[in-house]
mmCIF file of C-alpha atoms and ligand atoms in Angstrom:
data_model
loop_
_atom_site.group_PDB
_atom_site.id
_atom_site.type_symbol
_atom_site.label_atom_id
_atom_site.label_comp_id
_atom_site.label_asym_id
_atom_site.label_seq_id
_atom_site.Cartn_x
_atom_site.Cartn_y
_atom_site.Cartn_z
ATOM 1 C CA MET A 91 3.261 -16.413 3.598
ATOM 2 C CA ILE A 92 2.974 -15.845 -0.139
ATOM 3 C CA LYS A 93 2.794 -12.130 -0.968
ATOM 4 C CA LEU A 94 0.479 -10.469 -3.489
ATOM 5 C CA ALA A 95 1.739 -7.431 -5.397
ATOM 6 C CA PRO A 96 -0.989 -5.758 -7.495
ATOM 7 C CA SER A 97 0.475 -4.067 -10.576
ATOM 8 C CA ALA A 98 -0.676 -0.457 -10.852
ATOM 9 C CA LEU A 99 -0.417 -0.660 -14.640
ATOM 10 C CA ALA A 100 -3.906 -2.191 -14.542
ATOM 11 C CA VAL A 101 -5.622 0.467 -12.395
ATOM 12 C CA ASP A 102 -8.396 2.644 -13.720
ATOM 13 C CA PHE A 103 -6.301 5.827 -13.915
ATOM 14 C CA THR A 104 -9.402 8.033 -13.682
ATOM 15 C CA LYS A 105 -9.547 6.921 -10.040
ATOM 16 C CA LEU A 106 -5.925 6.223 -9.204
ATOM 17 C CA GLY A 107 -6.189 7.278 -5.544
ATOM 18 C CA GLU A 108 -9.197 5.048 -4.858
ATOM 19 C CA GLU A 109 -7.644 2.086 -6.654
ATOM 20 C CA ILE A 110 -4.377 2.318 -4.745
ATOM 21 C CA LYS A 111 -6.193 2.742 -1.428
ATOM 22 C CA SER A 112 -8.391 -0.241 -2.222
ATOM 23 C CA ALA A 113 -5.285 -2.373 -2.738
ATOM 24 C CA ASP A 114 -3.943 -1.211 0.636
ATOM 25 C CA ASN A 115 -7.294 -1.929 2.316
ATOM 26 C CA SER A 116 -7.664 -5.354 0.711
ATOM 27 C CA GLY A 117 -4.552 -6.578 2.536
ATOM 28 C CA ALA A 118 -2.235 -6.643 -0.506
ATOM 29 C CA ASP A 119 1.451 -6.668 0.406
ATOM 30 C CA TRP A 120 3.278 -4.585 -2.196
ATOM 31 C CA HIS A 121 2.486 -2.283 -5.090
ATOM 32 C CA HIS A 122 4.279 -3.439 -8.232
ATOM 33 C CA LEU A 123 5.086 -0.408 -10.409
ATOM 34 C CA ASP A 124 5.963 -1.015 -14.060
ATOM 35 C CA ILE A 125 8.233 1.585 -15.628
ATOM 36 C CA MET A 126 8.536 1.312 -19.434
ATOM 37 C CA ASP A 127 10.667 3.445 -21.726
ATOM 38 C CA GLY A 128 9.366 2.606 -25.223
ATOM 39 C CA HIS A 129 12.846 1.283 -26.036
ATOM 40 C CA PHE A 130 13.653 -1.774 -23.936
ATOM 41 C CA VAL A 131 9.943 -2.586 -24.309
ATOM 42 C CA PRO A 132 7.575 -1.321 -26.996
ATOM 43 C CA ASN A 133 5.369 0.613 -24.575
ATOM 44 C CA ILE A 134 5.659 3.711 -22.361
ATOM 45 C CA SER A 135 4.076 3.789 -18.915
ATOM 46 C CA PHE A 136 4.889 6.303 -16.181
ATOM 47 C CA GLY A 137 7.834 7.718 -14.267
ATOM 48 C CA PRO A 138 9.021 8.893 -10.847
ATOM 49 C CA ALA A 139 6.325 11.586 -10.466
ATOM 50 C CA LEU A 140 3.575 8.974 -10.461
ATOM 51 C CA VAL A 141 5.564 6.706 -8.135
ATOM 52 C CA LYS A 142 5.829 9.652 -5.736
ATOM 53 C CA THR A 143 2.069 10.204 -5.944
ATOM 54 C CA ILE A 144 1.434 6.529 -5.141
ATOM 55 C CA ASP A 145 3.882 6.740 -2.245
ATOM 56 C CA LYS A 146 1.858 9.611 -0.783
ATOM 57 C CA ILE A 147 -1.389 7.631 -1.038
ATOM 58 C CA SER A 148 -0.113 4.229 0.120
ATOM 59 C CA ASP A 149 1.700 2.783 3.108
ATOM 60 C CA LEU A 150 2.708 -0.351 1.211
ATOM 61 C CA TYR A 151 6.129 -1.420 -0.013
ATOM 62 C CA LEU A 152 6.782 -0.050 -3.509
ATOM 63 C CA ASP A 153 8.323 -2.640 -5.831
ATOM 64 C CA VAL A 154 9.598 -0.739 -8.874
ATOM 65 C CA HIS A 155 10.208 -2.803 -12.035
ATOM 66 C CA LEU A 156 12.397 -0.906 -14.497
ATOM 67 C CA MET A 157 11.914 -1.973 -18.113
ATOM 68 C CA LEU A 158 14.468 0.545 -19.307
ATOM 69 C CA SER A 159 17.526 0.371 -21.559
ATOM 70 C CA ASN A 160 19.539 2.517 -19.136
ATOM 71 C CA PRO A 161 18.000 1.803 -15.730
ATOM 72 C CA GLU A 162 21.004 3.006 -13.700
ATOM 73 C CA LYS A 163 20.368 6.554 -14.843
ATOM 74 C CA TYR A 164 17.142 6.584 -12.814
ATOM 75 C CA PHE A 165 17.919 4.595 -9.636
ATOM 76 C CA GLU A 166 18.223 7.703 -7.502
ATOM 77 C CA ASP A 167 15.098 9.333 -8.937
ATOM 78 C CA PHE A 168 12.999 6.272 -8.124
ATOM 79 C CA LYS A 169 14.527 5.918 -4.669
ATOM 80 C CA ASN A 170 13.670 9.581 -4.016
ATOM 81 C CA ALA A 171 10.163 8.954 -5.313
ATOM 82 C CA GLY A 172 9.645 6.301 -2.619
ATOM 83 C CA ALA A 173 10.793 2.988 -4.128
ATOM 84 C CA ASP A 174 11.502 0.268 -1.535
ATOM 85 C CA ALA A 175 12.924 -2.081 -4.176
ATOM 86 C CA ILE A 176 14.280 -1.471 -7.656
ATOM 87 C CA THR A 177 14.552 -4.280 -10.198
ATOM 88 C CA PHE A 178 16.235 -4.066 -13.593
ATOM 89 C CA HIS A 179 16.743 -6.590 -16.398
ATOM 90 C CA ILE A 180 19.594 -9.058 -16.895
ATOM 91 C CA GLU A 181 19.114 -8.537 -20.661
ATOM 92 C CA VAL A 182 20.409 -4.972 -20.156
ATOM 93 C CA HIS A 183 23.212 -5.783 -17.705
ATOM 94 C CA PRO A 184 24.350 -9.414 -18.102
ATOM 95 C CA ASP A 185 26.680 -8.913 -15.116
ATOM 96 C CA PRO A 186 24.424 -6.929 -12.786
ATOM 97 C CA ARG A 187 26.636 -6.849 -9.658
ATOM 98 C CA LYS A 188 27.770 -3.245 -9.842
ATOM 99 C CA HIS A 189 24.267 -1.911 -10.367
ATOM 100 C CA LEU A 190 22.755 -4.129 -7.664
ATOM 101 C CA GLN A 191 25.286 -2.645 -5.275
ATOM 102 C CA THR A 192 24.431 0.907 -6.364
ATOM 103 C CA ILE A 193 20.777 0.251 -5.519
ATOM 104 C CA LYS A 194 21.683 -1.261 -2.138
ATOM 105 C CA ASN A 195 23.888 1.734 -1.379
ATOM 106 C CA LEU A 196 20.753 3.857 -1.695
ATOM 107 C CA GLY A 197 19.401 1.895 1.281
ATOM 108 C CA ILE A 198 16.712 -0.065 -0.584
ATOM 109 C CA HIS A 199 16.292 -3.592 -1.953
ATOM 110 C CA ALA A 200 17.719 -4.645 -5.304
ATOM 111 C CA GLY A 201 16.423 -7.141 -7.838
ATOM 112 C CA ILE A 202 17.062 -8.561 -11.272
ATOM 113 C CA SER A 203 14.497 -9.705 -13.787
ATOM 114 C CA LEU A 204 14.667 -12.097 -16.719
ATOM 115 C CA ASN A 205 12.455 -12.409 -19.763
ATOM 116 C CA PRO A 206 10.698 -15.691 -20.645
ATOM 117 C CA ASP A 207 13.312 -16.575 -23.284
ATOM 118 C CA ALA A 208 16.254 -16.152 -20.873
ATOM 119 C CA LYS A 209 17.807 -19.111 -19.095
ATOM 120 C CA ALA A 210 17.843 -19.413 -15.315
ATOM 121 C CA GLU A 211 21.653 -19.849 -15.644
ATOM 122 C CA GLN A 212 21.885 -16.181 -16.651
ATOM 123 C CA VAL A 213 20.713 -14.998 -13.227
ATOM 124 C CA ILE A 214 21.699 -17.860 -10.935
ATOM 125 C CA PRO A 215 25.328 -16.709 -10.407
ATOM 126 C CA TYR A 216 24.008 -13.342 -9.167
ATOM 127 C CA LEU A 217 21.168 -14.441 -6.873
ATOM 128 C CA GLU A 218 23.436 -14.098 -3.845
ATOM 129 C CA TYR A 219 23.627 -10.347 -4.533
ATOM 130 C CA CYS A 220 19.856 -9.923 -4.977
ATOM 131 C CA ASP A 221 16.987 -9.293 -2.620
ATOM 132 C CA LEU A 222 14.609 -10.498 -5.306
ATOM 133 C CA VAL A 223 14.542 -12.131 -8.695
ATOM 134 C CA LEU A 224 11.584 -11.215 -10.903
ATOM 135 C CA VAL A 225 10.775 -14.064 -13.265
ATOM 136 C CA MET A 226 8.798 -12.736 -16.237
ATOM 137 C CA SER A 227 6.059 -15.081 -17.351
ATOM 138 C CA VAL A 228 5.121 -12.860 -20.324
ATOM 139 C CA PHE A 229 7.284 -10.747 -22.617
ATOM 140 C CA PRO A 230 7.262 -7.416 -20.812
ATOM 141 C CA GLY A 231 5.518 -4.365 -22.217
ATOM 142 C CA PHE A 232 1.818 -4.908 -21.696
ATOM 143 C CA GLY A 233 -0.592 -6.119 -19.054
ATOM 144 C CA GLY A 234 -3.290 -8.666 -19.782
ATOM 145 C CA GLN A 235 -1.176 -11.288 -21.620
ATOM 146 C CA SER A 236 -1.323 -15.058 -21.059
ATOM 147 C CA PHE A 237 1.057 -16.823 -18.686
ATOM 148 C CA ILE A 238 3.951 -18.587 -20.488
ATOM 149 C CA GLY A 239 4.248 -22.072 -18.970
ATOM 150 C CA SER A 240 7.993 -22.477 -19.513
ATOM 151 C CA SER A 241 8.642 -19.888 -16.807
ATOM 152 C CA LEU A 242 7.656 -22.530 -14.229
ATOM 153 C CA GLU A 243 10.928 -24.312 -14.949
ATOM 154 C CA THR A 244 12.883 -21.063 -14.479
ATOM 155 C CA ILE A 245 11.131 -20.477 -11.148
ATOM 156 C CA ALA A 246 11.918 -24.049 -10.056
ATOM 157 C CA GLN A 247 15.602 -23.729 -10.994
ATOM 158 C CA CYS A 248 15.949 -20.460 -9.084
ATOM 159 C CA ARG A 249 14.108 -21.982 -6.073
ATOM 160 C CA LYS A 250 16.450 -24.973 -6.017
ATOM 161 C CA TYR A 251 19.562 -22.796 -6.082
ATOM 162 C CA ILE A 252 18.242 -20.351 -3.458
ATOM 163 C CA ASP A 253 17.304 -23.183 -1.083
ATOM 164 C CA GLU A 254 20.500 -25.158 -1.616
ATOM 165 C CA HIS A 255 22.608 -22.076 -0.929
ATOM 166 C CA ASN A 256 20.402 -20.695 1.809
ATOM 167 C CA LEU A 257 20.017 -17.303 0.121
ATOM 168 C CA HIS A 258 17.541 -14.642 1.255
ATOM 169 C CA CYS A 259 16.519 -13.745 -2.342
ATOM 170 C CA LEU A 260 12.726 -13.757 -2.947
ATOM 171 C CA ILE A 261 11.252 -15.116 -6.172
ATOM 172 C CA SER A 262 8.592 -12.871 -7.660
ATOM 173 C CA VAL A 263 6.584 -13.856 -10.750
ATOM 174 C CA ASP A 264 5.149 -11.320 -13.171
ATOM 175 C CA GLY A 265 2.787 -11.666 -16.122
ATOM 176 C CA GLY A 266 -0.511 -13.479 -16.612
ATOM 177 C CA VAL A 267 -0.726 -14.497 -12.952
ATOM 178 C CA SER A 268 -4.234 -15.068 -11.578
ATOM 179 C CA GLY A 269 -6.165 -16.867 -8.866
ATOM 180 C CA GLU A 270 -6.459 -19.804 -11.267
ATOM 181 C CA ASN A 271 -2.755 -20.453 -11.873
ATOM 182 C CA ALA A 272 -1.442 -19.158 -8.516
ATOM 183 C CA GLN A 273 -1.125 -22.598 -6.916
ATOM 184 C CA LYS A 274 1.076 -24.078 -9.660
ATOM 185 C CA ILE A 275 3.303 -20.974 -9.616
ATOM 186 C CA VAL A 276 3.689 -21.308 -5.861
ATOM 187 C CA ASN A 277 4.393 -25.023 -6.249
ATOM 188 C CA ALA A 278 7.208 -24.139 -8.640
ATOM 189 C CA GLY A 279 8.721 -21.950 -5.912
ATOM 190 C CA ALA A 280 7.356 -18.377 -6.041
ATOM 191 C CA ASP A 281 7.306 -16.169 -2.931
ATOM 192 C CA VAL A 282 5.558 -13.148 -4.475
ATOM 193 C CA LEU A 283 2.793 -13.072 -7.094
ATOM 194 C CA VAL A 284 2.436 -9.926 -9.201
ATOM 195 C CA MET A 285 -1.106 -9.498 -10.542
ATOM 196 C CA GLY A 286 -2.233 -6.691 -12.799
ATOM 197 C CA SER A 287 -5.488 -7.457 -14.605
ATOM 198 C CA ALA A 288 -6.460 -10.394 -12.398
ATOM 199 C CA TYR A 289 -6.294 -8.169 -9.324
ATOM 200 C CA TYR A 290 -7.732 -4.877 -10.575
ATOM 201 C CA LYS A 291 -10.517 -6.533 -12.593
ATOM 202 C CA SER A 292 -11.624 -8.502 -9.556
ATOM 203 C CA ASN A 293 -14.652 -7.371 -7.567
ATOM 204 C CA GLU A 294 -13.478 -9.524 -4.697
ATOM 205 C CA ARG A 295 -10.009 -8.192 -4.044
ATOM 206 C CA GLU A 296 -9.968 -9.068 -0.342
ATOM 207 C CA LYS A 297 -10.866 -12.678 -1.094
ATOM 208 C CA LEU A 298 -8.169 -12.856 -3.751
ATOM 209 C CA VAL A 299 -5.571 -11.584 -1.277
ATOM 210 C CA GLU A 300 -6.750 -14.074 1.347
ATOM 211 C CA SER A 301 -6.573 -16.945 -1.116
ATOM 212 C CA VAL A 302 -2.997 -16.005 -2.099
ATOM 213 C CA HIS A 303 -1.991 -15.651 1.560
ATOM 214 C CA SER A 304 -3.312 -19.128 2.292
ATOM 215 C CA LEU A 305 -1.379 -20.851 -0.517
ATOM 216 C CA LYS A 306 1.237 -23.387 0.535
ATOM 217 C CA ARG A 307 3.844 -25.011 -1.649
ATOM 218 C CA ASN A 308 2.943 -28.674 -2.295
ATOM 219 C CA SER A 309 5.892 -30.161 -4.058
HETATM 220 C C1 DX5 B 437 4.399 -6.599 -18.000
HETATM 221 C C2 DX5 B 437 4.491 -5.991 -16.613
HETATM 222 C C3 DX5 B 437 3.607 -6.679 -15.644
HETATM 223 C C4 DX5 B 437 2.131 -6.468 -15.916
HETATM 224 C C5 DX5 B 437 1.358 -7.624 -15.351
HETATM 225 O O1 DX5 B 437 5.225 -5.912 -18.838
HETATM 226 O O2 DX5 B 437 5.818 -6.089 -16.133
HETATM 227 O O3 DX5 B 437 3.896 -6.305 -14.303
HETATM 228 O O4 DX5 B 437 1.639 -5.271 -15.355
HETATM 229 O O5 DX5 B 437 0.056 -7.542 -15.777
HETATM 230 P P1 DX5 B 437 -0.876 -8.830 -15.896
HETATM 231 O O6 DX5 B 437 -0.975 -9.409 -14.521
HETATM 232 O O7 DX5 B 437 -2.172 -8.258 -16.410
HETATM 233 O O8 DX5 B 437 -0.219 -9.772 -16.857
HETATM 234 ZN ZN1 ZN B 438 6.233 -5.820 -13.899
#
């Protein structure tokens, strides 16, 4: 089943608790939590204290996406805050093996992410060490941007390699994902769809989750 991971960056922060609970109650699978440092990306979001708050409110899997220039400095803090998976960028650590192992040694899942202008070849040699690969379909930093079509090719190349080598690595897709483009992203090979604005702006969150859960890859 295709998973839906609402991105908390798009919640109405005046009612954080309600928003997070509503995602849990709508049947969503994960919370995607975007951590930005104002250096690797031009925006600043939130840190471990807010992740810990979300962990107290929610029973869901917490998928922490680190958009940081020195992610390894914070692995332990996010694990202690309740992260179930930590993902960092290949642009920061072109050989990510050591840091993937550090995350796994904390007893949680480890992922790598690549920006839309990176080549699938940059991550493919490391997919065997990953629990997930997060394909960015916008340049990270802000919610609400449009999906960049060339990421479909990156998803497809990762899918091919994962299937041919029988790897357990999930493909998650992040940026400009909505109910409208979900099918083509799944056709390209995604396992997890991250949705910020499309999810939190929807008045029919349960229906959106159901429609994602019912998607099948038609290739
Ligand atoms: C972008 C973040 C995304 C973002 C997605 O820098 O990594 O997770 O929250 O938001 P939408 O779905 O609105 O593009
Ligand atoms: Zn993200």
